[in-house]
C-alpha atoms as one frame of an Amber mdcrd trajectory, in Angstrom:
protein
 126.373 237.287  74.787 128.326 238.282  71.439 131.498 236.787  70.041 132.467
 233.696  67.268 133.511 231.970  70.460 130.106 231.710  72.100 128.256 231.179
  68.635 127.751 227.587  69.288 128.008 227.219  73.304 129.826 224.752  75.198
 130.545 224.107  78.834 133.387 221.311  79.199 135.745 220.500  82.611 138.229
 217.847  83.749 138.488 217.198  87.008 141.437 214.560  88.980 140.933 211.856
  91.803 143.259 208.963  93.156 144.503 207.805  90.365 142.095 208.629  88.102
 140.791 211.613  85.752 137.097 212.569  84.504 135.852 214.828  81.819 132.486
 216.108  81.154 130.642 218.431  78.489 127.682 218.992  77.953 125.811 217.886
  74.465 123.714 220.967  73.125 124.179 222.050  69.691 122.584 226.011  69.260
 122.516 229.023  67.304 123.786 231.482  70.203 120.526 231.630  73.227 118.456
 231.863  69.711 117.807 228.280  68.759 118.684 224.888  70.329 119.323 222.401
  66.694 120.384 219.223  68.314 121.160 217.712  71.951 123.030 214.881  70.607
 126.742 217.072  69.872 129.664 215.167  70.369 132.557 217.994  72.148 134.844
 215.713  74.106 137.238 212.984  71.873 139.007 210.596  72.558 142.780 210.374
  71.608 144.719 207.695  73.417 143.341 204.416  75.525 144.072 206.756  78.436
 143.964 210.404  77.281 140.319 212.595  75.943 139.975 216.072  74.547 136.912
 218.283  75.086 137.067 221.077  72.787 134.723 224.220  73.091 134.200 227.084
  70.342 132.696 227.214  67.038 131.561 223.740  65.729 133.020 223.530  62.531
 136.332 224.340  63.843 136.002 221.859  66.660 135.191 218.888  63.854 138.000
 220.690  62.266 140.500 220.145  65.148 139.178 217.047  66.415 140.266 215.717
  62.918 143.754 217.241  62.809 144.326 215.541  66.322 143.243 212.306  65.102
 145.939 212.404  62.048 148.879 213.753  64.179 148.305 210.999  66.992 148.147
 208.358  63.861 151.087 210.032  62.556 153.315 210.040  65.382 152.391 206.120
  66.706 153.356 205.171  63.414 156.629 206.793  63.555 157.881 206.028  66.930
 155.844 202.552  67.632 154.505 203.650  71.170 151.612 206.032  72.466 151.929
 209.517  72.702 151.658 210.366  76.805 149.400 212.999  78.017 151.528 215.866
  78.623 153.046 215.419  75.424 149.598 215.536  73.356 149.077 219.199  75.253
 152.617 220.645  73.598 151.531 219.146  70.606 148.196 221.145  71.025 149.734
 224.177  72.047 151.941 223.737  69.179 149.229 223.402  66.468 147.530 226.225
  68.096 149.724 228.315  68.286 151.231 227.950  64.755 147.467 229.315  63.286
 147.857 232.186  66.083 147.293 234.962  62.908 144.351 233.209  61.834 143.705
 231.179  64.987 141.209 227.785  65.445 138.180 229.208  67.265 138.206 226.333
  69.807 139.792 226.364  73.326 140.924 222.758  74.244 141.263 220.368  77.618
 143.508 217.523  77.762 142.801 214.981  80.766 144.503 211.575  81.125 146.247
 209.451  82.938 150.426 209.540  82.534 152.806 206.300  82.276 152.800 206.298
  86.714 148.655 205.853  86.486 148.617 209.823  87.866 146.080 212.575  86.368
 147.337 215.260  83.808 145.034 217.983  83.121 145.784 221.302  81.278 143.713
 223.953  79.174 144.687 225.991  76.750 143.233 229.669  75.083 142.725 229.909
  70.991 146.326 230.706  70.187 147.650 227.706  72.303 148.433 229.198  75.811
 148.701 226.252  78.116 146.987 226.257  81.562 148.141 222.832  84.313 146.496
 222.142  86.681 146.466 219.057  89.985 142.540 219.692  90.616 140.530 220.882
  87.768 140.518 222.726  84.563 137.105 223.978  82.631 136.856 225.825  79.086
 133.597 227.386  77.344 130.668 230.030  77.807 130.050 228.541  81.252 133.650
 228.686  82.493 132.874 231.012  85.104 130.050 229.038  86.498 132.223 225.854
  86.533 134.868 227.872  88.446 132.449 228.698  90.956 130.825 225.171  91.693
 134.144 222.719  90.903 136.253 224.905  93.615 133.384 224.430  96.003 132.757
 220.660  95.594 136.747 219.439  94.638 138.290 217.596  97.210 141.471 215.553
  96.761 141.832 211.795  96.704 138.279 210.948  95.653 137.887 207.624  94.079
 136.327 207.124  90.865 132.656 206.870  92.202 132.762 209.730  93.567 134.589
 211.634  91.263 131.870 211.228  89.004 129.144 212.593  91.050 131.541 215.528
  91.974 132.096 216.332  88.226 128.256 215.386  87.196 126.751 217.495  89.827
 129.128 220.267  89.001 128.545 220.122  85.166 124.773 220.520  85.937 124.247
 222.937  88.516 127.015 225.481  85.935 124.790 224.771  82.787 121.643 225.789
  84.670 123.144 229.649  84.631 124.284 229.460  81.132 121.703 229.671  78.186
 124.211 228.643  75.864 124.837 225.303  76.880 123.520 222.411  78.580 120.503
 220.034  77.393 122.140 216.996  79.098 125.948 215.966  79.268 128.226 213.543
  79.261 131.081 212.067  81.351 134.110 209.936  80.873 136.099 208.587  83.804
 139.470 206.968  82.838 140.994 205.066  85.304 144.398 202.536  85.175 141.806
 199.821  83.593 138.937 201.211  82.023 136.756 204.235  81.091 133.263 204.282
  82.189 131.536 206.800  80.108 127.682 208.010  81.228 125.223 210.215  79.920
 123.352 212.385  82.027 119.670 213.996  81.908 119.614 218.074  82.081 117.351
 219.992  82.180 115.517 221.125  78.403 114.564 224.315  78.641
């Protein structure tokens, strides 16, 4: 596995229910399939009360973005006195991204929140900004192909928040297993009308 974008590793997905959203990544921090430094790496961010980013790519533009985020979301609440909405933090993504497209961020976001009507917004995006919707799920990383596989198998519609968790946790894990570049546990947010329960979960460490 060569390339800047799989340097670091990173498997990350967003998946929808009734009237609620989850995202997951998983938390190891390596030097390609050489060497694992840390299982303790922070990939998914939140930006609103209602809306997370997981970014995957090269660490130190992923800090690097997270950050920019962070000051345009401050920016614009400041301005306009009211929250930015979901699908509007994805053109503002896609904007940023694309505006660096000669020298692009090496980091492929997903946006998953809940709009103004309580219903899921999910959408991924390539380095230069290219914005992918989606109503079920959307993944991003070296194990994108593995989460394809396993999240159209186990996605169903209308699952509550319970079990949209296990669908997404059990879905994380089993892709991770196949992928050498990321894994080492994970993480999962679940943002519903009223709260977000976040859990870690225990993979596998070697």
């Amino acid at each position: 596995m060569s390339g800047i974008m799989n340097y670091n590793g990173s498997a990350i997905v967003a998946m929808a229910g009734e009237k609620c959203v989850a995202i997951a990544a998983d938390t190891r921090y390596g030097i390609r399939e050489l060497q694992t430094v840390s299982c303790q790496r922070q990939k998914i961010f939140q930006l609103t009360n209602k809306t997370f980013v997981g970014l995957a790519g090269l660490a130190t533009d992923v800090q690097t973005m997270a950050s920019k985020l962070e000051f345009s979301l401050k920016l614009f609440e400041l301005r306009e006195e009211r929250v930015m909405q979901p699908k509007t933090i994805g053109n503002m993504i896609s904007h940023t991204l694309y505006q660096s497209r000669f020298g692009p961020w090496l980091t492929e976001p997903v946006v998953a929140g809940l709009d103004s009507a309580g219903d899921p917004f999910m959408c991924a995006f390539d380095f230069i900004g290219a914005m992918s919707q989606a109503k079920d799920f959307v993944v991003s990383g070296t194990s994108s192909e593995q989460l394809f596989g396993v999240c159209e198998s186990f996605w169903r519609p209308n699952m509550d928040k319970d079990e949209l968790f296990e669908t997404i946790s059990q879905c994380l894990l089993s892709a991770v297993d196949r992928d050498c570049l990321a894994g080492w546990g994970g993480v999962v947010h679940v943002i519903t009308e009223d709260q977000i329960i976040t859990k870690r979960l225990k993979g596998r460490m070697d």
